[in-house]
Tab-separated table of C-alpha atoms in Angstrom:
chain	number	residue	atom	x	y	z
A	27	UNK	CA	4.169	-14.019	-11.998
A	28	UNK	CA	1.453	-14.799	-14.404
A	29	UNK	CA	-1.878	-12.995	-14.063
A	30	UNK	CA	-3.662	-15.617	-13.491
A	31	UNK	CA	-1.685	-16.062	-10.747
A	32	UNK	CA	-1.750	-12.793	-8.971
A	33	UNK	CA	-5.762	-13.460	-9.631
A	34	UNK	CA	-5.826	-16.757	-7.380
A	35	UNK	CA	-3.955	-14.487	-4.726
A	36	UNK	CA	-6.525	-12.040	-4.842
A	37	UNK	CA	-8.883	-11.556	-1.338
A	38	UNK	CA	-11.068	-14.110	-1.645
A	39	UNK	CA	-14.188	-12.076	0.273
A	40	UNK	CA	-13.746	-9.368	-2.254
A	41	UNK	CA	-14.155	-11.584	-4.816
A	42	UNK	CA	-17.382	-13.653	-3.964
A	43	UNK	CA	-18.780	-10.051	-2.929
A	44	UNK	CA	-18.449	-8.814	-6.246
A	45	UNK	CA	-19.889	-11.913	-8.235
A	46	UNK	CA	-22.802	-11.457	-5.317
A	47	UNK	CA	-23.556	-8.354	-5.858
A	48	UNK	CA	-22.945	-8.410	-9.933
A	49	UNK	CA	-25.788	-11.099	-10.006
A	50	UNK	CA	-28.187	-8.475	-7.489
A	51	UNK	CA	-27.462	-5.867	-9.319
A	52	UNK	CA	-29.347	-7.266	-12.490
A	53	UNK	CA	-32.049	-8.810	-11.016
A	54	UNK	CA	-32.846	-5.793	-8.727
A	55	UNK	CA	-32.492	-3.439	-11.698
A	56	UNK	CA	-34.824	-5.448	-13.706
A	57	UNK	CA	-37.377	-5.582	-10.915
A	58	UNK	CA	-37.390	-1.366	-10.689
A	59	UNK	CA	-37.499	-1.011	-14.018
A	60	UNK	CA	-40.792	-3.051	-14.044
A	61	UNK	CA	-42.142	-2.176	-10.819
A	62	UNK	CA	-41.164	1.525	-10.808
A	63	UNK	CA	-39.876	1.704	-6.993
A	64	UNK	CA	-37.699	4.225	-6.135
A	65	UNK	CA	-36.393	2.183	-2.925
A	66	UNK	CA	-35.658	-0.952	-5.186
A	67	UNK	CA	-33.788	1.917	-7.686
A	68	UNK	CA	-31.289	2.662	-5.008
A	69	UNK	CA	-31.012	-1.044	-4.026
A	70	UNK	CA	-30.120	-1.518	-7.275
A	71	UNK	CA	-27.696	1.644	-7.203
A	72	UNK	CA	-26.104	0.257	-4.076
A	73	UNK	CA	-25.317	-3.290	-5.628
A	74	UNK	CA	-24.082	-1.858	-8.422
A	75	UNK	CA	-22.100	-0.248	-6.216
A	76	UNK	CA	-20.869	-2.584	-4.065
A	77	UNK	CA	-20.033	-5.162	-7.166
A	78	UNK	CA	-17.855	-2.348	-9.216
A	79	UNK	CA	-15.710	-1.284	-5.919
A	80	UNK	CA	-15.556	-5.192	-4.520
A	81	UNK	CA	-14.401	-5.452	-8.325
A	82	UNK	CA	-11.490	-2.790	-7.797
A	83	UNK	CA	-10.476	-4.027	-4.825
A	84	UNK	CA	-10.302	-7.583	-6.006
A	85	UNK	CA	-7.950	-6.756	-8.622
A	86	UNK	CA	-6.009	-4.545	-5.931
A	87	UNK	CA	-5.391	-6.624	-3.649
A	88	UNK	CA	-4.133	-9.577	-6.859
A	89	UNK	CA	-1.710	-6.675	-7.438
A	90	UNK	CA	-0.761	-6.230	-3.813
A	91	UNK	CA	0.972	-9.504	-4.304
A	92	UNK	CA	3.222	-8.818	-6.812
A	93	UNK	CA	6.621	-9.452	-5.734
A	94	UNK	CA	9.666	-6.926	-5.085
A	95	UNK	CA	11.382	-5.343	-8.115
A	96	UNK	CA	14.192	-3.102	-8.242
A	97	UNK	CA	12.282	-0.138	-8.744
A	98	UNK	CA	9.786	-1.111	-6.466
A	99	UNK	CA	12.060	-2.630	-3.555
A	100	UNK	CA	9.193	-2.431	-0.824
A	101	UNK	CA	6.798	-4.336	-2.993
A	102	UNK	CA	3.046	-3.429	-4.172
A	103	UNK	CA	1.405	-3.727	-0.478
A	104	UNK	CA	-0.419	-0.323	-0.694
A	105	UNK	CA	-1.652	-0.685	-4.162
A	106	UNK	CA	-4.902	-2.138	-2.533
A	107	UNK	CA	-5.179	0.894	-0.206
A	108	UNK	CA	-5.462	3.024	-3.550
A	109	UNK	CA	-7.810	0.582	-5.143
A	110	UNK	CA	-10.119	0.867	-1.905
A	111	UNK	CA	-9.821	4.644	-2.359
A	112	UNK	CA	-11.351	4.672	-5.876
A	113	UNK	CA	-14.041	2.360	-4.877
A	114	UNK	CA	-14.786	5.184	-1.959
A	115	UNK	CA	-15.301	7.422	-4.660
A	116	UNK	CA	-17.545	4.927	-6.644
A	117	UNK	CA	-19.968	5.051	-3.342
A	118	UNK	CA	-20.019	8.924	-3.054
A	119	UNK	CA	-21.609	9.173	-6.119
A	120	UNK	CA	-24.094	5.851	-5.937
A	121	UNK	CA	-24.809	7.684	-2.745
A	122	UNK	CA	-25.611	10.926	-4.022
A	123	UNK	CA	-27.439	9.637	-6.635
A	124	UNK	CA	-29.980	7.573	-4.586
A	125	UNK	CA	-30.116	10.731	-2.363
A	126	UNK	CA	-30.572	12.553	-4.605
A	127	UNK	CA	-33.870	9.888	-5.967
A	128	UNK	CA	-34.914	9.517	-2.535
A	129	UNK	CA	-35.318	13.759	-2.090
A	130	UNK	CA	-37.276	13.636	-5.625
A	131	UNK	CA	-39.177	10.584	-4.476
A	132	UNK	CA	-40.411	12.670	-0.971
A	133	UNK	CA	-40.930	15.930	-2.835
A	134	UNK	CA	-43.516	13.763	-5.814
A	135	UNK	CA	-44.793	10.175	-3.941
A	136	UNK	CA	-46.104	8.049	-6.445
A	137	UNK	CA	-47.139	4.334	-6.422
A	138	UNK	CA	-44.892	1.025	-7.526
A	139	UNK	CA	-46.425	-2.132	-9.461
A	140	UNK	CA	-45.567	-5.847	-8.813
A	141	UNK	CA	-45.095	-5.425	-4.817
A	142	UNK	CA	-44.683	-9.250	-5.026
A	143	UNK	CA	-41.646	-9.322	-7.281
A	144	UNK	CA	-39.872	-6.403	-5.323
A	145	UNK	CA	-40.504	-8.440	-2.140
A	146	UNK	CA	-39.130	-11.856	-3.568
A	147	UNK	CA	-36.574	-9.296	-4.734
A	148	UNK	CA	-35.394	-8.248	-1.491
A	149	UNK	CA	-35.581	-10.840	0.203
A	150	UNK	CA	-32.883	-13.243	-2.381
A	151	UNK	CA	-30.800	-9.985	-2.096
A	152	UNK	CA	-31.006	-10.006	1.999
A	153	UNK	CA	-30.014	-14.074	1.510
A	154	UNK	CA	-27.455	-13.541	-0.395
A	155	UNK	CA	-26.017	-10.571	1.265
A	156	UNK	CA	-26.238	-11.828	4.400
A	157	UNK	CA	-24.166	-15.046	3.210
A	158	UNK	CA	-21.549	-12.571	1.959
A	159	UNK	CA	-21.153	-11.028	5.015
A	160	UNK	CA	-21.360	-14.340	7.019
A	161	UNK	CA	-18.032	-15.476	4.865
A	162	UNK	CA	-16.487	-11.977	5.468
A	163	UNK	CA	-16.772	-12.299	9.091
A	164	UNK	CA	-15.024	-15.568	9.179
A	165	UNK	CA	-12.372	-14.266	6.952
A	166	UNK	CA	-11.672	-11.714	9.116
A	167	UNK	CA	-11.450	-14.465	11.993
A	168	UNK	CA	-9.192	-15.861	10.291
A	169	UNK	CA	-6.781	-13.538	9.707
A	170	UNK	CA	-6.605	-11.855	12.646
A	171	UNK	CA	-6.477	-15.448	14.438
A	172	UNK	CA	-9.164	-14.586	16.565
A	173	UNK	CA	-11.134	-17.779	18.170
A	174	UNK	CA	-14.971	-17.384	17.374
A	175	UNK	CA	-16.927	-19.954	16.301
A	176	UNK	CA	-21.052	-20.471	15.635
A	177	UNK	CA	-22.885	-17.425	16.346
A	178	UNK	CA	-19.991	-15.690	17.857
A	179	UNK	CA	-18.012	-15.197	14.280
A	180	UNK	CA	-20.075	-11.905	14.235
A	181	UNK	CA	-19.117	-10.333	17.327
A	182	UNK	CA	-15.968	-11.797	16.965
A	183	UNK	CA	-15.814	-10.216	13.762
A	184	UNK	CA	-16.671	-6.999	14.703
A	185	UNK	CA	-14.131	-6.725	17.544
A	186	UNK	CA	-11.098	-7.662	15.230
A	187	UNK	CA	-12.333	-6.024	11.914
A	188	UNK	CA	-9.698	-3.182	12.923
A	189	UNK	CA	-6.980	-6.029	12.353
A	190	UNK	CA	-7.969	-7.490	8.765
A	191	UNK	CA	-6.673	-6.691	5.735
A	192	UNK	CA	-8.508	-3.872	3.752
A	193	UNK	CA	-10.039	-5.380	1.489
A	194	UNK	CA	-12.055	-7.703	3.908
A	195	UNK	CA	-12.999	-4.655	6.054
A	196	UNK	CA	-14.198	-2.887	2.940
A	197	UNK	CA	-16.661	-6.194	1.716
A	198	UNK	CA	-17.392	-6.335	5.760
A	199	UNK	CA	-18.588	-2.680	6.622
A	200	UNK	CA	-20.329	-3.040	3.039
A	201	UNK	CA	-21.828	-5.866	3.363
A	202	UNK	CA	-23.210	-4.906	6.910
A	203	UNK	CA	-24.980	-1.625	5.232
A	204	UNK	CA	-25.881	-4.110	2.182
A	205	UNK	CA	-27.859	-6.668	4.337
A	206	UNK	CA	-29.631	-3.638	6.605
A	207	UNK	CA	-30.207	-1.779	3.198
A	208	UNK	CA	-32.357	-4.312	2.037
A	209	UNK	CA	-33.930	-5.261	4.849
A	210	UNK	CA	-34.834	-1.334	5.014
A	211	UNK	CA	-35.911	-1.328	1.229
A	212	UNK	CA	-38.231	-4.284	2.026
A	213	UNK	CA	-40.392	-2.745	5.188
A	214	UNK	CA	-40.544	0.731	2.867
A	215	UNK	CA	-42.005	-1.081	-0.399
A	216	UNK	CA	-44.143	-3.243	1.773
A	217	UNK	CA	-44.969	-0.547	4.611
A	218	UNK	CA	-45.536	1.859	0.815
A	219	UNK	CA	-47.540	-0.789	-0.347
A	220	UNK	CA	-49.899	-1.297	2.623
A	221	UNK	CA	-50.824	2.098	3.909
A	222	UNK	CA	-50.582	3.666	0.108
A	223	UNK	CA	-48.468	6.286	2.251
A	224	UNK	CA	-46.116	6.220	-0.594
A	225	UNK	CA	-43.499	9.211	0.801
A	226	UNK	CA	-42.320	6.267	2.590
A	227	UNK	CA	-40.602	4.874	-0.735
A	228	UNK	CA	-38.854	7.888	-0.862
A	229	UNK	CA	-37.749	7.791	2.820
A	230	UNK	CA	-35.951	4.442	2.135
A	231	UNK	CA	-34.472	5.485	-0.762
A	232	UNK	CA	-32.987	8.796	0.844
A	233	UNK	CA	-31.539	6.597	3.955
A	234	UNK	CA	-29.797	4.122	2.219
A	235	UNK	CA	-28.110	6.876	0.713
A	236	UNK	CA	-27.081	8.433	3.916
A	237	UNK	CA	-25.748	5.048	4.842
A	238	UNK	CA	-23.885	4.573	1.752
A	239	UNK	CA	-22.600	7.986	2.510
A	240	UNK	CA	-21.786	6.739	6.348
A	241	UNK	CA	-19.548	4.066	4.723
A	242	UNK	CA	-17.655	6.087	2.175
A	243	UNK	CA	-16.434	8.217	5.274
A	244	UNK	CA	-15.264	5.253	6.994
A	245	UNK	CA	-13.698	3.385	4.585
A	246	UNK	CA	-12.369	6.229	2.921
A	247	UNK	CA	-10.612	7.308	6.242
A	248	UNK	CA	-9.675	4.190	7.039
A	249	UNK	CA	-7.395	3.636	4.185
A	250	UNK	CA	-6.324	7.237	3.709
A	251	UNK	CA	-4.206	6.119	7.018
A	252	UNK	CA	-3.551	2.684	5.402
A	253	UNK	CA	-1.862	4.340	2.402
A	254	UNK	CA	0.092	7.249	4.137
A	255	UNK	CA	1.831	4.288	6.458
A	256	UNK	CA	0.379	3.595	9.553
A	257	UNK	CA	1.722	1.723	12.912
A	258	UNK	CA	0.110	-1.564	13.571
A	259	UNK	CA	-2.320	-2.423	16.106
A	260	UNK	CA	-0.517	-3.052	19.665
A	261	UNK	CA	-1.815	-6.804	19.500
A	262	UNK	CA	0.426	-7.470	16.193
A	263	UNK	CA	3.705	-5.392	17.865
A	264	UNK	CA	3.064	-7.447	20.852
A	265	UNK	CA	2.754	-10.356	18.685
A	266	UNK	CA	6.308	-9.692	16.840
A	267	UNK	CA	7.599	-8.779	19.745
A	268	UNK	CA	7.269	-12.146	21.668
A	269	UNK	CA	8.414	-13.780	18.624
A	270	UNK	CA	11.862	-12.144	18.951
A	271	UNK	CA	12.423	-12.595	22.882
A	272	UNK	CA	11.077	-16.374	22.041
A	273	UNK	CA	14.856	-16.626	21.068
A	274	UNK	CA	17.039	-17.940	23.670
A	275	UNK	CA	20.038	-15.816	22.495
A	276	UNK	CA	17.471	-12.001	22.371
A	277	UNK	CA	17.663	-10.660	25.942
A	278	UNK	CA	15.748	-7.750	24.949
A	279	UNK	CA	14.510	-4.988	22.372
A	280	UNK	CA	16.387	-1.942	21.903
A	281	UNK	CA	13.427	-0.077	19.874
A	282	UNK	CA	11.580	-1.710	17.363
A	283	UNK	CA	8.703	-0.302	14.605
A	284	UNK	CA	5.803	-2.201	12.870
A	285	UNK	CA	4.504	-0.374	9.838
A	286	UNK	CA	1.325	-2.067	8.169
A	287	UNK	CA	1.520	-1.697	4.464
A	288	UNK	CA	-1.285	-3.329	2.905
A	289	UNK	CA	-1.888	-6.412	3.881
A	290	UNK	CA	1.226	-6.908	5.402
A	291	UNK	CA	3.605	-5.565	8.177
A	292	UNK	CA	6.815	-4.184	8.166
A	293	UNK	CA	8.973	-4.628	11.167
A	294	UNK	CA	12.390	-2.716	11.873
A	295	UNK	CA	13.913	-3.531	14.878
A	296	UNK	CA	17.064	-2.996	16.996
A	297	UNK	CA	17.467	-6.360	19.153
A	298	UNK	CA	19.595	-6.889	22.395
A	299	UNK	CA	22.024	-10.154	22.113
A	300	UNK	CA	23.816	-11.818	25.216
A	301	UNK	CA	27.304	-11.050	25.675
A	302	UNK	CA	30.123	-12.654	24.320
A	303	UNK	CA	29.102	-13.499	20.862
A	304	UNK	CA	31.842	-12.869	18.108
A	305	UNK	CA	30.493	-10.834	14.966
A	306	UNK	CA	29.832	-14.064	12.888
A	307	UNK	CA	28.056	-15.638	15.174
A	308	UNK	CA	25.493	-12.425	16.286
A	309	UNK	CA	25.331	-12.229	12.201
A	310	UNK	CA	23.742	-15.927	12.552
A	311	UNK	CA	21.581	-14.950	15.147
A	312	UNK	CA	20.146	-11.988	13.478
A	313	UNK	CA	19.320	-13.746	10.302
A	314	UNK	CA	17.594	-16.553	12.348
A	315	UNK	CA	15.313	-14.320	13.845
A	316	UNK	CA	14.322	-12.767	10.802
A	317	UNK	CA	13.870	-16.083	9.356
A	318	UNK	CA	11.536	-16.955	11.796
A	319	UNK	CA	9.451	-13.939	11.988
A	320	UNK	CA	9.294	-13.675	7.853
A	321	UNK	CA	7.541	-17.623	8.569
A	322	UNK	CA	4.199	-15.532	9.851
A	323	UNK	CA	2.300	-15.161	6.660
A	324	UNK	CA	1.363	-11.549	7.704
A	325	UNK	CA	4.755	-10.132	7.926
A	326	UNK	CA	6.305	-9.155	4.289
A	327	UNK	CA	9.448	-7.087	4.869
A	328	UNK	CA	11.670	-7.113	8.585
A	329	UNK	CA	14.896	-5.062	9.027
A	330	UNK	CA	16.856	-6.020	11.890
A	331	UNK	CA	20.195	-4.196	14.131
A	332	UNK	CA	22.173	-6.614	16.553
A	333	UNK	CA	23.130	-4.846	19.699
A	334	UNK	CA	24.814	-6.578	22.712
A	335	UNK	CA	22.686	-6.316	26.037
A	336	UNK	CA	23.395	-3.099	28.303
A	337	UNK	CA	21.485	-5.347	30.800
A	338	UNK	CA	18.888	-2.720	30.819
A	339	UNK	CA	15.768	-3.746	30.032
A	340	UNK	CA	14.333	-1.530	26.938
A	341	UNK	CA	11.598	-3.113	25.683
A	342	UNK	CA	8.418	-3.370	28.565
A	343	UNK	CA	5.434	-4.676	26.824
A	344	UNK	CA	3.111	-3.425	29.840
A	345	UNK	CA	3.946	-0.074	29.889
A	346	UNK	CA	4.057	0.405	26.673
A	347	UNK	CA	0.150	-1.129	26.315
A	348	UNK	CA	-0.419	1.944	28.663
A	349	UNK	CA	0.512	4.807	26.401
């Protein structure tokens, strides 16, 4: 598969959040180098931030969708867990360095110029940000298939964000501490600007670093998981699992295991048959069913046993929701 491509296959939120943030990054930067603000420094810092890791994971998640090889039979899935990973570490140290600015700032106050062009600044930066995270929040409605629409895609958003694919809770959870970092930056230039109690330019600065900090943790956890190999969310197993009873010849589910990978989900399962089939034709069956569960776009991989029914009923979705 041709770069270009993998590129086209690449997570699409990602992608606008990097160009986003590329273009904020410059304009911010040029608007603290002329103004001298320390909270529109770390604004910049956290752009910069945002567009280098969005970048990485962009690229990771192209390469995600690289198909099979023989020395890779499982497929690149987790490669975009790793890219998140190095785009954690990109934040730690944007973090500690507008910490780090902000403590400096506190300890030696001293007053911006051109309040004006920070505050037209900001405010394109909370616009665009906030647009970024509005298209993030429907990606991850659609891909966890969850029905929101109007001013519920947020909430909606934020109840399935667990379910999306890494990279689109990475540009989400950034994008959320992007949009309330410069909303923050823009009360402490103003609030700076108006009372001349300029420590407060320094007390933005230092909390958008502890909330660049918060989000390093979380993501950086959150994939850590991803790339060890974790079991899927109880709404997908439930999910496969009704799309193998939905079978008229399955009678139940000896033991089954959904592995998310990526993007993707792995599914091994042991599945009960009727009685009576002959070898060829439980063969059919089996292949069927994996036919139709490979169909859902967010399965990659499914490994299947053929048992026939010991009229025991194995597989209890209820109970198991209770564990």
């Amino acid at each position: 598969m041709s770069l270009i491509k993998l590129l086209r296959k690449g997570n699409k939120s990602s992608g606008i959040a990097a160009a986003g943030n590329t273009i904020l990054a410059i304009i911010k930067g040029i608007a603290a180098g002329i103004s001298g603000s320390g909270t529109m420094l770390a604004t910049t810092l956290h752009s910069a931030a945002d567009a280098t890791n969005q970048g990485f994971v962009f690229f990771g998640s192209a390469l995600a969708e690289k198909e099979p090889t023989k020395r890779f039979p499982t497929g690149f899935g987790r490669v975009v867990n790793l890219f998140v990973l190095v785009a954690v570490v990109v934040v730690s140290i944007m973090a500690y360095e507008t910490i780090i600015k902000g403590w400096e700032l506190i300890m030696h106050p001293k007053p911006s110029s051109n309040i004006w062009l920070n505050v037209g600044i900001l405010l394109i930066a909370i616009i665009i940000d906030g647009y970024v995270l509005i298209k993030a929040s429907k990606e991850i409605i659609k891909e966890t298939r969850t029905e929101a629409s109007g001013l519920g895609i947020f909430k909606g958003a934020m109840k399935a964000v667990s379910l999306a694919a890494p990279p689109t809770r990475l540009v989400f959870y950034e994008d959320i501490i992007a949009t309330f970092g410069a909303f923050l930056a823009l009360v402490s230039v103003v609030l700076s600007y108006l009372t001349g109690f300029y420590l407060l330019d320094g007390v933005g600065t230092l909390l958008i670093g502890l909330l660049l900090i918060g989000i390093a943790l979380k993501i950086g956890y959150e994939n850590t998981i991803g790339l060890i190999g974790v079991t899927a969310p109880k709404v997908v197993v439930d999910r496969v699992a009704d799309m193998i009873l939905s079978h008229t010849d399955v009678v139940d589910i000896y033991d089954m295991r959904v592995l998310q990978e990526g993007r993707k989900y792995h599914v091994e399962s042991y599945i009960e048959l009727r009685k009576g089939f002959s070898l060829a034709d439980a063969d059919d069956i089996k292949f069927k069913v994996k036919e139709m569960l490979l169909e859902d776009s967010d399965i990659g991989d499914v490994t299947l046993g053929i048992l026939e029914t010991d009229e025991l009923e194995s597989w209890d979705k209820e109970k198991r929701n209770e564990v």
